[in-house]
XYZ file of C-alpha atoms in Angstrom:
724
model
C 119.855 64.262 118.006
C 119.522 67.907 116.842
C 120.154 68.629 113.135
C 123.531 70.183 112.168
C 123.586 73.956 112.595
C 124.849 74.466 109.033
C 121.911 72.654 107.438
C 118.920 74.912 106.771
C 115.544 73.569 105.644
C 113.731 75.942 103.325
C 110.888 75.956 100.795
C 111.790 76.892 97.214
C 109.113 78.570 95.087
C 109.119 78.886 91.300
C 106.366 80.611 89.288
C 103.839 78.056 88.073
C 105.125 75.247 90.305
C 104.422 73.960 93.807
C 106.952 74.931 96.510
C 109.601 72.291 97.110
C 111.252 71.514 100.464
C 115.046 71.452 100.255
C 118.049 71.426 102.546
C 120.825 73.980 102.105
C 124.299 73.329 103.473
C 125.735 76.702 104.439
C 129.282 75.253 104.437
C 129.183 74.711 100.678
C 130.307 77.409 98.251
C 127.570 79.718 97.049
C 127.862 78.543 93.455
C 127.317 74.938 94.551
C 124.206 75.867 96.530
C 122.739 77.761 93.562
C 123.455 74.819 91.272
C 121.757 72.390 93.671
C 118.719 74.606 94.011
C 118.358 75.055 90.254
C 118.825 71.364 89.529
C 116.237 70.578 92.187
C 113.670 72.647 90.255
C 113.772 70.512 87.106
C 117.103 71.864 85.937
C 116.067 75.521 85.939
C 118.611 78.035 84.626
C 120.981 79.288 87.346
C 118.987 82.305 88.398
C 119.462 83.898 91.749
C 117.355 82.930 94.723
C 115.444 85.630 96.584
C 114.056 85.128 100.063
C 111.032 86.694 101.611
C 113.481 88.823 103.589
C 114.852 90.344 100.369
C 118.173 88.504 100.815
C 119.938 87.247 97.711
C 122.007 84.118 97.154
C 124.332 85.079 94.369
C 126.689 87.852 93.491
C 127.271 89.605 95.867
C 126.708 87.076 98.721
C 124.752 89.321 101.109
C 123.268 88.167 104.410
C 123.568 84.532 103.473
C 123.688 83.378 107.096
C 120.405 85.183 107.869
C 118.428 82.469 106.061
C 116.764 80.368 108.747
C 114.730 77.186 108.958
C 111.273 77.683 107.509
C 112.235 80.530 105.180
C 110.461 80.597 101.819
C 112.876 81.285 98.959
C 111.501 82.489 95.658
C 113.478 81.602 92.545
C 113.495 84.607 90.273
C 115.571 86.302 87.656
C 118.576 88.182 88.974
C 117.874 91.931 89.304
C 121.180 92.554 87.559
C 120.287 90.268 84.642
C 116.817 91.802 84.399
C 118.285 95.311 84.423
C 120.765 94.452 81.637
C 118.046 92.866 79.502
C 115.622 95.771 79.937
C 118.392 98.293 79.314
C 118.941 96.665 75.917
C 115.264 96.073 75.110
C 114.147 99.693 75.650
C 116.644 100.728 72.957
C 115.091 98.382 70.422
C 114.279 99.806 66.982
C 110.967 97.933 66.997
C 108.111 100.073 68.312
C 106.220 97.075 69.744
C 109.315 95.621 71.422
C 110.211 99.007 72.881
C 106.681 99.493 74.227
C 106.645 96.055 75.886
C 110.101 96.663 77.386
C 109.087 100.032 78.838
C 105.955 98.451 80.311
C 108.092 95.784 82.024
C 110.537 98.451 83.189
C 107.734 100.508 84.764
C 106.640 97.456 86.796
C 110.160 96.304 87.734
C 111.289 99.778 88.841
C 109.169 99.571 91.990
C 111.733 97.149 93.443
C 114.634 99.030 95.033
C 117.215 96.296 94.303
C 116.345 96.251 90.614
C 116.283 100.052 90.618
C 119.828 100.166 92.000
C 121.080 97.799 89.295
C 119.314 99.680 86.492
C 120.576 103.041 87.758
C 124.124 101.618 87.906
C 123.776 100.944 84.164
C 123.094 104.675 83.715
C 119.436 103.872 83.099
C 118.150 107.228 84.376
C 120.248 109.080 81.803
C 118.921 106.805 79.068
C 115.314 107.542 80.043
C 115.905 111.294 80.197
C 117.533 111.197 76.754
C 114.492 109.345 75.425
C 112.242 112.039 76.878
C 114.398 114.937 75.652
C 115.042 113.773 72.100
C 114.120 110.164 71.494
C 110.390 110.733 71.675
C 110.482 113.378 68.957
C 110.873 110.895 66.162
C 107.823 109.083 67.462
C 105.808 112.278 67.508
C 105.786 112.089 63.725
C 103.872 108.862 64.126
C 101.517 110.407 66.664
C 98.744 111.086 64.145
C 98.606 107.491 62.931
C 99.723 105.777 66.166
C 98.467 108.114 68.870
C 97.528 105.412 71.455
C 100.910 103.728 71.008
C 102.774 107.024 71.397
C 100.799 107.886 74.551
C 101.550 104.490 76.079
C 105.218 104.718 75.136
C 105.662 108.072 76.818
C 103.481 107.085 79.763
C 105.541 103.970 80.552
C 108.790 105.938 80.119
C 107.698 108.593 82.598
C 106.242 105.995 84.987
C 109.547 104.117 85.068
C 111.390 107.389 85.636
C 109.107 108.379 88.537
C 109.397 104.940 90.172
C 113.200 104.923 89.892
C 113.540 108.445 91.274
C 111.183 107.663 94.134
C 113.803 105.387 95.724
C 115.987 108.422 96.459
C 119.120 106.922 94.902
C 119.712 109.714 92.364
C 119.700 113.433 93.157
C 117.109 115.576 91.421
C 119.709 118.292 90.835
C 121.308 116.307 87.993
C 118.657 117.014 85.341
C 119.057 119.420 82.446
C 116.932 122.406 81.499
C 115.993 120.594 78.276
C 114.439 117.749 80.287
C 112.490 120.206 82.490
C 111.242 122.074 79.408
C 110.075 118.810 77.827
C 108.176 117.720 80.957
C 106.671 121.204 81.314
C 105.555 121.114 77.678
C 103.423 118.035 78.392
C 101.685 119.954 81.200
C 101.220 123.089 79.111
C 99.548 121.268 76.209
C 95.767 121.532 76.195
C 95.203 117.986 74.906
C 97.533 115.415 76.438
C 97.239 111.762 77.384
C 95.927 111.513 80.978
C 98.647 109.136 82.162
C 101.394 111.316 80.631
C 99.901 114.426 82.250
C 99.737 112.692 85.658
C 103.375 111.550 85.522
C 104.541 114.953 84.259
C 102.795 116.774 87.111
C 104.250 114.277 89.631
C 107.769 114.857 88.234
C 107.402 118.642 88.421
C 106.156 118.448 92.007
C 109.103 116.260 93.059
C 111.573 118.554 91.303
C 110.227 121.601 93.122
C 110.097 119.919 96.548
C 113.548 118.321 96.313
C 115.669 121.106 94.844
C 115.639 124.875 95.298
C 117.554 125.264 92.041
C 114.985 123.195 90.145
C 112.197 125.246 91.745
C 113.467 128.343 89.938
C 113.758 126.468 86.632
C 110.278 124.924 86.916
C 108.760 128.269 87.955
C 110.089 129.769 84.721
C 108.437 127.071 82.601
C 105.071 126.694 84.375
C 102.593 129.455 85.129
C 99.465 129.294 87.258
C 97.427 130.186 84.188
C 98.665 127.017 82.457
C 97.738 124.857 85.448
C 94.230 126.271 85.997
C 92.601 124.459 82.996
C 93.555 121.088 84.512
C 91.379 121.938 87.535
C 88.351 122.608 85.358
C 88.094 119.024 84.126
C 86.348 116.137 85.862
C 89.344 113.849 86.511
C 89.992 114.117 90.256
C 93.455 112.536 89.956
C 94.567 115.238 87.503
C 93.038 117.889 89.767
C 94.936 116.435 92.742
C 98.260 116.437 90.886
C 97.652 120.011 89.723
C 96.917 121.340 93.223
C 99.979 119.421 94.456
C 102.197 121.298 91.966
C 100.647 124.637 92.993
C 101.265 123.758 96.659
C 104.870 122.781 95.929
C 105.519 126.074 94.098
C 103.870 127.952 96.967
C 105.866 126.076 99.627
C 109.268 126.558 98.014
C 108.748 130.151 96.860
C 110.909 132.756 98.638
C 109.081 134.823 101.254
C 108.929 137.918 99.042
C 107.409 135.925 96.154
C 104.575 134.266 98.083
C 102.389 137.365 98.372
C 102.900 138.001 94.660
C 101.940 134.395 93.896
C 98.845 134.699 96.129
C 97.828 137.805 94.183
C 98.138 135.877 90.897
C 96.069 132.990 92.322
C 93.379 135.492 93.314
C 93.423 137.070 89.846
C 93.041 133.640 88.238
C 90.125 132.904 90.609
C 91.767 129.686 91.832
C 89.609 129.591 94.959
C 86.276 129.766 93.095
C 87.494 127.234 90.501
C 88.428 124.764 93.250
C 85.125 125.407 95.031
C 83.060 124.803 91.869
C 85.019 121.971 90.250
C 86.430 120.093 93.236
C 84.700 120.770 96.564
C 81.173 121.030 95.141
C 81.763 118.394 92.476
C 79.448 115.345 92.571
C 82.575 113.159 92.883
C 83.400 112.464 96.553
C 86.731 113.934 97.659
C 89.313 111.204 98.281
C 91.978 111.336 100.998
C 94.759 112.596 98.742
C 92.651 115.455 97.392
C 91.584 116.302 100.960
C 95.251 116.439 101.947
C 96.170 118.762 99.080
C 93.246 121.073 99.894
C 94.389 121.087 103.521
C 97.951 121.985 102.445
C 96.635 124.806 100.242
C 94.497 126.063 103.130
C 97.504 126.061 105.501
C 99.813 127.773 102.997
C 97.163 130.422 102.301
C 96.707 131.205 105.997
C 100.487 131.241 106.458
C 100.532 134.367 104.293
C 99.143 136.107 107.389
C 102.249 135.237 109.405
C 104.150 138.339 108.329
C 101.420 140.694 109.629
C 100.910 138.483 112.685
C 104.573 138.877 113.660
C 104.824 142.611 112.804
C 104.673 145.007 115.747
C 102.963 148.334 115.315
C 105.239 151.345 115.310
C 103.560 153.918 117.604
C 105.357 156.677 115.694
C 104.154 155.547 112.241
C 101.479 158.026 111.163
C 100.010 155.710 108.478
C 99.427 153.019 111.081
C 98.024 155.532 113.559
C 95.605 156.705 110.867
C 94.009 153.226 110.910
C 93.156 153.722 114.584
C 91.762 157.175 113.754
C 89.623 155.507 111.078
C 88.218 153.033 113.622
C 87.264 155.967 115.855
C 85.738 157.920 112.952
C 83.531 155.009 111.813
C 82.394 154.192 115.352
C 81.533 157.702 116.493
C 81.035 159.477 113.144
C 83.493 162.260 114.066
C 86.007 164.320 112.116
C 89.496 162.960 112.696
C 91.324 165.916 111.242
C 93.986 166.776 113.846
C 93.847 170.419 112.760
C 90.190 170.840 113.665
C 89.065 173.425 116.194
C 89.707 172.959 119.876
C 92.687 172.994 122.169
C 95.238 170.190 122.193
C 94.256 169.203 125.724
C 90.613 169.023 124.772
C 91.365 166.856 121.730
C 93.548 164.531 123.834
C 90.802 164.198 126.400
C 88.270 163.443 123.666
C 90.566 160.850 122.049
C 91.222 159.177 125.404
C 87.478 158.959 126.102
C 86.765 157.442 122.660
C 89.663 154.976 122.823
C 88.341 153.791 126.169
C 84.929 153.253 124.564
C 86.627 151.304 121.768
C 88.005 148.958 124.424
C 91.738 149.546 124.113
C 93.942 148.770 127.112
C 96.076 151.885 126.580
C 93.554 154.731 126.336
C 96.176 157.400 125.695
C 98.125 155.652 122.943
C 96.259 152.541 121.690
C 99.095 151.846 119.216
C 100.943 150.264 122.150
C 98.260 147.530 122.298
C 99.424 146.242 118.900
C 103.069 145.804 119.879
C 102.294 142.319 121.227
C 103.230 139.534 118.784
C 101.382 137.504 117.918
C 98.906 138.884 116.742
C 100.686 142.181 115.945
C 99.278 144.220 113.061
C 96.991 141.361 111.977
C 94.584 142.262 114.783
C 94.380 145.874 113.570
C 93.817 144.658 109.988
C 90.905 142.513 111.190
C 89.356 145.358 113.165
C 89.537 147.708 110.183
C 88.029 145.057 107.879
C 85.175 144.507 110.323
C 84.574 148.266 110.647
C 84.487 148.810 106.879
C 82.717 145.677 105.620
C 80.334 145.050 108.542
C 79.881 148.649 109.598
C 76.449 148.303 111.208
C 77.557 145.375 113.390
C 80.777 147.203 114.304
C 78.998 150.406 115.348
C 76.356 148.443 117.266
C 78.980 146.505 119.272
C 81.040 149.602 120.102
C 78.087 151.832 121.054
C 76.296 149.057 122.904
C 79.303 148.427 125.143
C 80.175 152.091 125.615
C 76.707 152.706 127.070
C 76.938 149.905 129.628
C 78.256 150.177 133.141
C 82.044 149.929 133.147
C 82.136 146.584 134.885
C 79.931 144.885 132.252
C 81.282 146.359 129.037
C 82.956 144.042 126.535
C 86.203 145.776 125.451
C 86.149 145.615 121.642
C 89.847 146.471 121.172
C 91.206 144.013 123.721
C 88.755 141.321 122.575
C 89.768 141.738 118.932
C 93.462 141.403 119.737
C 93.010 138.265 121.866
C 90.514 136.767 119.419
C 92.898 137.237 116.483
C 95.621 135.511 118.483
C 93.244 132.657 119.305
C 92.155 132.187 115.678
C 95.808 132.053 114.582
C 96.389 129.301 117.158
C 93.314 127.351 116.040
C 94.305 127.558 112.356
C 98.019 127.069 113.204
C 99.122 130.098 111.235
C 102.871 129.930 110.622
C 103.202 126.152 111.006
C 104.188 123.843 108.154
C 101.429 121.542 106.872
C 101.370 117.999 108.224
C 102.135 115.181 105.810
C 99.268 113.036 107.099
C 96.474 115.530 107.713
C 93.274 115.820 105.631
C 91.596 118.439 107.819
C 90.526 121.080 105.312
C 87.450 123.259 105.882
C 85.223 123.866 102.818
C 83.964 127.165 104.247
C 87.409 128.767 103.863
C 87.165 128.266 100.087
C 83.894 130.202 99.840
C 85.337 133.714 100.284
C 88.432 135.571 99.066
C 88.910 137.093 102.528
C 87.931 134.017 104.508
C 90.128 134.715 107.562
C 88.759 138.236 107.939
C 85.176 136.979 107.557
C 85.939 134.227 110.066
C 87.080 136.929 112.494
C 83.950 139.033 111.884
C 81.677 136.123 112.764
C 83.713 135.227 115.853
C 83.950 138.781 117.249
C 80.148 138.997 117.133
C 79.985 135.600 118.842
C 82.342 136.861 121.550
C 80.145 139.898 122.213
C 77.029 137.698 122.356
C 78.688 135.204 124.739
C 79.906 138.054 126.949
C 76.322 139.242 127.391
C 75.015 135.712 128.012
C 77.654 135.193 130.713
C 76.935 138.643 132.212
C 80.704 138.945 132.334
C 82.865 141.652 133.847
C 86.445 142.576 133.009
C 87.641 140.003 135.593
C 85.888 137.265 133.579
C 87.715 138.088 130.328
C 89.783 134.880 130.232
C 86.753 132.740 131.106
C 84.804 134.257 128.216
C 87.694 133.594 125.833
C 87.785 129.941 126.942
C 84.064 129.546 126.259
C 84.380 131.254 122.856
C 87.270 128.970 121.938
C 85.175 125.935 122.838
C 82.233 127.250 120.785
C 84.462 127.816 117.736
C 86.197 124.434 118.012
C 82.907 122.549 118.376
C 81.424 124.368 115.362
C 84.532 123.681 113.239
C 84.377 119.984 114.137
C 81.053 119.813 112.261
C 82.860 120.940 109.049
C 80.349 123.574 107.860
C 80.216 124.011 104.088
C 79.912 127.797 104.194
C 80.527 130.720 106.514
C 76.759 131.183 106.899
C 76.424 127.571 108.003
C 79.274 128.093 110.474
C 77.465 131.160 111.831
C 74.178 129.297 112.258
C 75.908 126.455 114.102
C 77.471 128.944 116.480
C 73.974 130.262 117.184
C 73.057 126.790 118.453
C 76.137 126.691 120.697
C 75.059 129.363 123.169
C 76.679 129.686 126.580
C 73.747 127.775 128.108
C 74.302 124.924 125.653
C 78.035 124.852 126.425
C 77.226 124.585 130.138
C 74.913 121.625 129.433
C 77.601 119.897 127.353
C 80.214 120.471 130.044
C 77.912 119.180 132.762
C 77.110 116.075 130.754
C 80.794 115.393 130.099
C 81.631 115.990 133.737
C 79.000 113.482 134.847
C 80.295 110.905 132.382
C 83.841 111.375 133.640
C 82.920 111.605 137.292
C 85.851 110.790 139.496
C 85.189 109.092 142.825
C 87.682 110.271 145.407
C 86.635 108.513 148.603
C 89.167 106.126 150.132
C 87.195 102.870 149.630
C 86.604 103.783 145.984
C 90.294 104.557 145.463
C 91.243 101.204 147.002
C 88.792 99.436 144.694
C 90.282 101.293 141.710
C 93.774 100.144 142.643
C 92.547 96.561 142.913
C 90.823 96.645 139.523
C 93.588 98.522 137.681
C 95.868 95.512 136.912
C 92.896 93.641 135.383
C 92.056 96.614 133.174
C 95.699 97.036 132.115
C 95.828 93.374 131.098
C 92.632 93.861 129.106
C 94.148 96.867 127.299
C 97.332 94.883 126.627
C 95.359 92.036 125.043
C 93.414 94.512 122.909
C 96.658 96.079 121.661
C 98.155 92.692 120.800
C 94.952 91.642 119.036
C 95.117 94.814 116.940
C 98.732 94.058 116.046
C 97.611 90.589 114.969
C 95.032 92.196 112.663
C 97.770 94.413 111.224
C 97.937 97.910 109.742
C 98.702 99.341 106.321
C 101.493 101.929 106.423
C 102.548 104.354 103.709
C 106.151 104.117 102.574
C 108.334 107.108 103.294
C 108.672 108.989 100.035
C 109.154 112.467 98.631
C 105.907 112.046 96.697
C 102.424 111.271 97.921
C 100.631 110.284 94.734
C 100.956 106.700 93.486
C 101.778 105.879 97.079
C 103.681 102.735 97.956
C 102.153 100.810 100.817
C 103.408 98.131 103.144
C 101.586 96.031 105.676
C 102.730 94.767 109.051
C 101.030 92.357 111.429
C 101.881 90.189 114.410
C 101.607 86.411 114.215
C 98.835 84.819 116.342
C 101.439 83.303 118.690
C 102.947 86.776 119.210
C 106.416 85.591 118.173
C 106.934 87.083 114.697
C 106.201 90.365 112.904
C 105.187 89.686 109.289
C 105.555 92.573 106.839
C 105.752 93.206 103.127
C 105.033 95.607 100.275
C 101.578 96.068 98.745
C 100.453 97.501 95.420
C 97.523 99.331 97.013
C 95.973 99.960 100.391
C 93.930 96.845 101.325
C 90.298 96.930 102.402
C 90.683 94.181 105.021
C 93.331 92.036 106.661
C 96.291 90.814 104.618
C 97.106 87.071 105.058
C 100.440 86.180 106.674
C 101.573 84.094 103.713
C 101.355 87.086 101.358
C 103.779 89.107 103.516
C 107.273 88.120 102.448
C 109.386 89.487 105.314
C 109.608 88.387 108.933
C 111.102 89.817 112.095
C 111.185 87.589 115.206
C 109.967 89.461 118.273
C 112.899 87.938 120.205
C 115.286 89.920 117.963
C 113.697 93.288 118.808
C 115.952 95.333 121.057
C 113.984 98.542 121.512
C 111.191 100.788 120.237
C 112.306 104.316 119.329
C 109.866 107.199 118.811
C 109.806 110.767 117.473
C 112.901 112.679 116.426
C 115.212 109.874 117.586
C 114.000 107.663 114.727
C 116.568 107.333 111.915
C 114.024 108.188 109.202
C 113.142 111.426 111.014
C 116.752 112.613 110.970
C 116.589 112.976 107.198
C 115.927 116.483 105.894
C 112.821 117.013 103.817
C 110.307 119.700 102.956
C 107.575 118.315 105.180
C 109.309 115.687 107.316
C 110.405 117.761 110.243
C 107.007 119.191 111.213
C 105.509 118.375 114.559
C 102.673 116.109 113.387
C 104.933 113.711 111.466
C 107.396 113.508 114.355
C 104.513 112.556 116.641
C 103.551 109.644 114.350
C 107.041 108.224 113.750
C 108.474 105.159 115.482
C 111.150 102.588 114.704
C 111.912 99.044 115.813
C 115.608 98.406 116.533
C 116.787 94.844 115.937
C 120.124 93.097 115.515
C 122.885 95.633 116.179
C 121.908 98.670 114.140
C 119.060 97.541 111.869
C 115.757 99.418 111.939
C 112.210 98.857 110.758
C 110.796 102.357 110.303
C 107.127 103.333 110.625
C 104.990 106.444 110.173
C 101.565 105.678 111.588
C 98.459 106.701 109.571
C 97.108 108.576 112.586
C 97.602 109.107 116.309
C 95.359 106.182 117.244
C 97.399 103.670 115.215
C 100.608 105.165 116.604
C 99.411 104.532 120.160
C 98.200 101.017 119.332
C 101.528 99.991 117.775
C 103.858 101.597 120.306
C 101.769 100.128 123.148
C 101.663 96.690 121.520
C 105.402 96.619 120.798
C 106.218 97.759 124.333
C 103.893 95.064 125.699
C 105.737 92.437 123.620
C 109.022 93.647 125.124
C 107.582 93.520 128.643
C 107.683 97.291 129.009
C 105.053 99.712 130.303
C 102.427 101.040 127.904
C 102.584 104.819 128.260
C 100.620 106.230 125.316
C 97.855 108.831 125.642
C 95.341 106.263 124.413
C 96.314 103.839 127.179
C 95.666 106.515 129.800
C 92.351 107.426 128.174
C 91.273 103.780 127.829
C 92.281 103.093 131.422
C 90.168 106.005 132.684
C 87.172 105.025 130.550
C 87.235 101.306 131.383
C 87.941 101.925 135.070
C 85.040 104.356 135.264
C 82.690 101.867 133.579
C 83.844 98.979 135.760
C 83.517 101.063 138.907
C 79.983 102.113 138.016
C 79.001 98.519 137.299
C 80.375 97.301 140.610
C 78.732 100.129 142.520
C 75.280 99.716 140.989
C 74.017 97.858 144.072
C 75.194 100.705 146.308
C 73.231 103.413 144.532
C 71.898 106.055 146.950
C 73.854 104.450 149.810
C 76.342 106.661 151.607
C 79.824 105.163 151.378
C 81.790 106.019 154.527
C 85.211 107.613 154.269
C 86.664 105.154 156.833
C 85.888 101.465 157.421
C 83.356 100.780 160.221
C 84.863 99.996 163.671
C 85.423 96.359 164.627
C 82.772 95.402 167.216
C 83.726 94.323 170.737
C 84.115 90.646 171.488
C 80.874 89.028 172.735
C 80.475 88.277 176.469
C 80.140 84.531 175.729
C 80.387 82.152 172.791
C 77.322 79.989 173.528
C 76.019 80.685 170.030
C 79.001 78.913 168.421
C 78.064 75.582 166.893
C 80.436 72.753 167.752
C 80.922 70.633 164.645
C 82.286 67.756 166.739
C-alpha cells in the first residue's frame, strides 16, 4: 500500500548532531510541524527550518508543498531573528561586541534571504551612518587600537558590499557625505589593505551602476590619487585600482574620454602597469588579466571617433596631410604657389598619387570617405611616414618602380589594413565580461596601435612580394596577412619587437605549409561509398558525443554568479546526478579545484521538471540592463533552464566550450538534438578519425565510384555442396 501523499519523509540536520529521519504531515498547521520538528531534536528552540532548496517553514509559509521525500532540512536560526539580533548588536557601546557583531554580519550578508530581512530593518542606512559619522569617534582610538579600528571598518564595508551586491537597494540613494568618506579611504597614503579593497570595490560599483554617482565619484577621485596603489606589490589592490579606472573610463561622456586618456598618458599609467603589474614576478591572475583586457579595449575604443569620421575633400587642413605624405615620399615642394602651370601641377600630383597607391589619383581625399576606417587610416599613414620615414620611402619608391601589374598600392593597402586591424582588435565594441585576452605588447608603447600598423604594413608589402601578387590578387593577399597577424597574436608576444620577429617566421611559404597540413588533416572524402559509410557511422558517433556531454555534466562546472561586481566573486556549482535524473546545485565560497560532492550541493532540480532550455537574449537574466551585460560575448554564453511554470535557473558559462557542453547535455536529457558548434566540430573530427581507421586496409587501393556489377548466374550449380 503506497504511503499517504500528505506524509513527507525528510532528514533533519542540526549543527553538531547527526541527521534525524522524520515524517512531516503537510495537513497539519505550520506551527504544529515546527513544534514537532524542534521537539524531535532534543527540544530545540522553535527556530525555522531551511531546506536545501532554500525553502522556509515558518513565517511566511513559502513553497511548503515543494518539500519532497528525501529532502534534507537544515535547522537554523530564522533570517529575520538573526537580522534583528545583528541590527541590535552592531549598535553596541562595547567595542569588542560591536566588532564581533560586524564580523558575523559580514558573513551572514552573503545570504540573499538574510540580506532582505536586514535591509527591511533599514540596515543599509545604519551602516552608511556608521561610515559617515560613527567611525569618527573610533578614529580617536586609532593610535592605540589601530588593528581593532581597521577590522571594525573592514567588516562594516564588507557587510555593506555584500548587501549591495544582491541588487535589492539602488545605488542612487547614497549621500555625498558617504561618497566623500569612502573616497577619503582611497586617497589616504597609508590605509588598511582590507579597507582599501572594499572602498575601491564600492567606488567601482557606484560608477558602474549610476551615472549621477559617476559624476560625484569623479569629483572626489583623481587618477593621480589612484596611481600610487598600482606601484605597490599587492596584486588584489592593483586589480581593484585598475577596475576603478576602467569604470571611470567606461562611464565618462564621449567628450571627456580623450581628456581622461591624456591625463593617463601624463601620469604614465601605461609604463607603471607594465613595470609593476605585467612584468612583476607575481603571475597575473584571471581577474587582473580581465581588467587589463578591459583597459586595452577601452584604450583602443578611443580610436572609434577617427575610425568613423569621413574625410572632407574640401577641408584644406586634411588635404595638407596628403600633401605631406607626397612631400616625404618624393622630397618635393608642396607649395601650391610654386612655379609651373596649373595643368602641369595637376598632372604631377596625379602621377605621384598613383605612385602612392591611391584609388582616386585625381583627388585621393575621396579614398578616405569610406567608414570604417575613415580618417584613422590617414592618421596611420602619416605616423608611418614621419616616425618610420626610411621604411615608408622604401615601400613607396620600391612599388612605384615596379611594373604596374606587380606594384603594391600603399594607399589602398593602408586603408584596408587599418580596417582589418580595427576588426581584429574589435575597436568600438564593449569589453566582454568573461574575456582575459589582453596583449602585453600593447602596453609597451604609448602609440601602440600606430606601431602595430607600421609593423603590419611592412608585413603586407613583404607578403605581396612573396606571393608575386598583382592588383587582382589584392583580397587574397589581405587574407594571408590577416592569417599571419592572427597566428602571431595567438602566441601573445611580450613586445612589439617580439611580434615582429614572429611575423618574420610566418612567411607566405610557411602559411602555405600550415594550410596544406590542416587541409590534409581535415580531408573530406566525397566518393559515394565513403559517404554511405559516413552515414552509417554517424549515429554511433553522435551517441558517443552525447555520452561525453552527459559525463561532463556529471562532473559538474563552477559558474560565477551574476553580479554588478567581479571582485570577491560569488560562485555556484552545478552537476548532474550519475543516474541522470537530478541536477544538484549550490553556492560556493570560492572556485573549487576539483569536483564538488553531491551532498555538499544543497539544491536539486529533477530533470523531469525541466520544460525547456533557453539561450542568448531570450534568457531572463539577459533582459536586465547593465553596463557590460548586453555585449555580444556575454549573450553568447548565457542560457537558462525553464522549469515549473515560470521558474528559471540562470547560467553564464565560463567560456564557449562549457556553454556548448551544457546546452548539448541539457538538450540530450530532454531528448532534443544537440546543435552546438562544438558538436559539429567533434562530429567532423571523430568521423574523420573513424573513417581513416576503417580505411587503413584499403590504403593505395582505388575505391570505385559505383558498386561493381553483379556477375551473371553460373551455367550449372554442380559446385554446390548438398548438406543432406
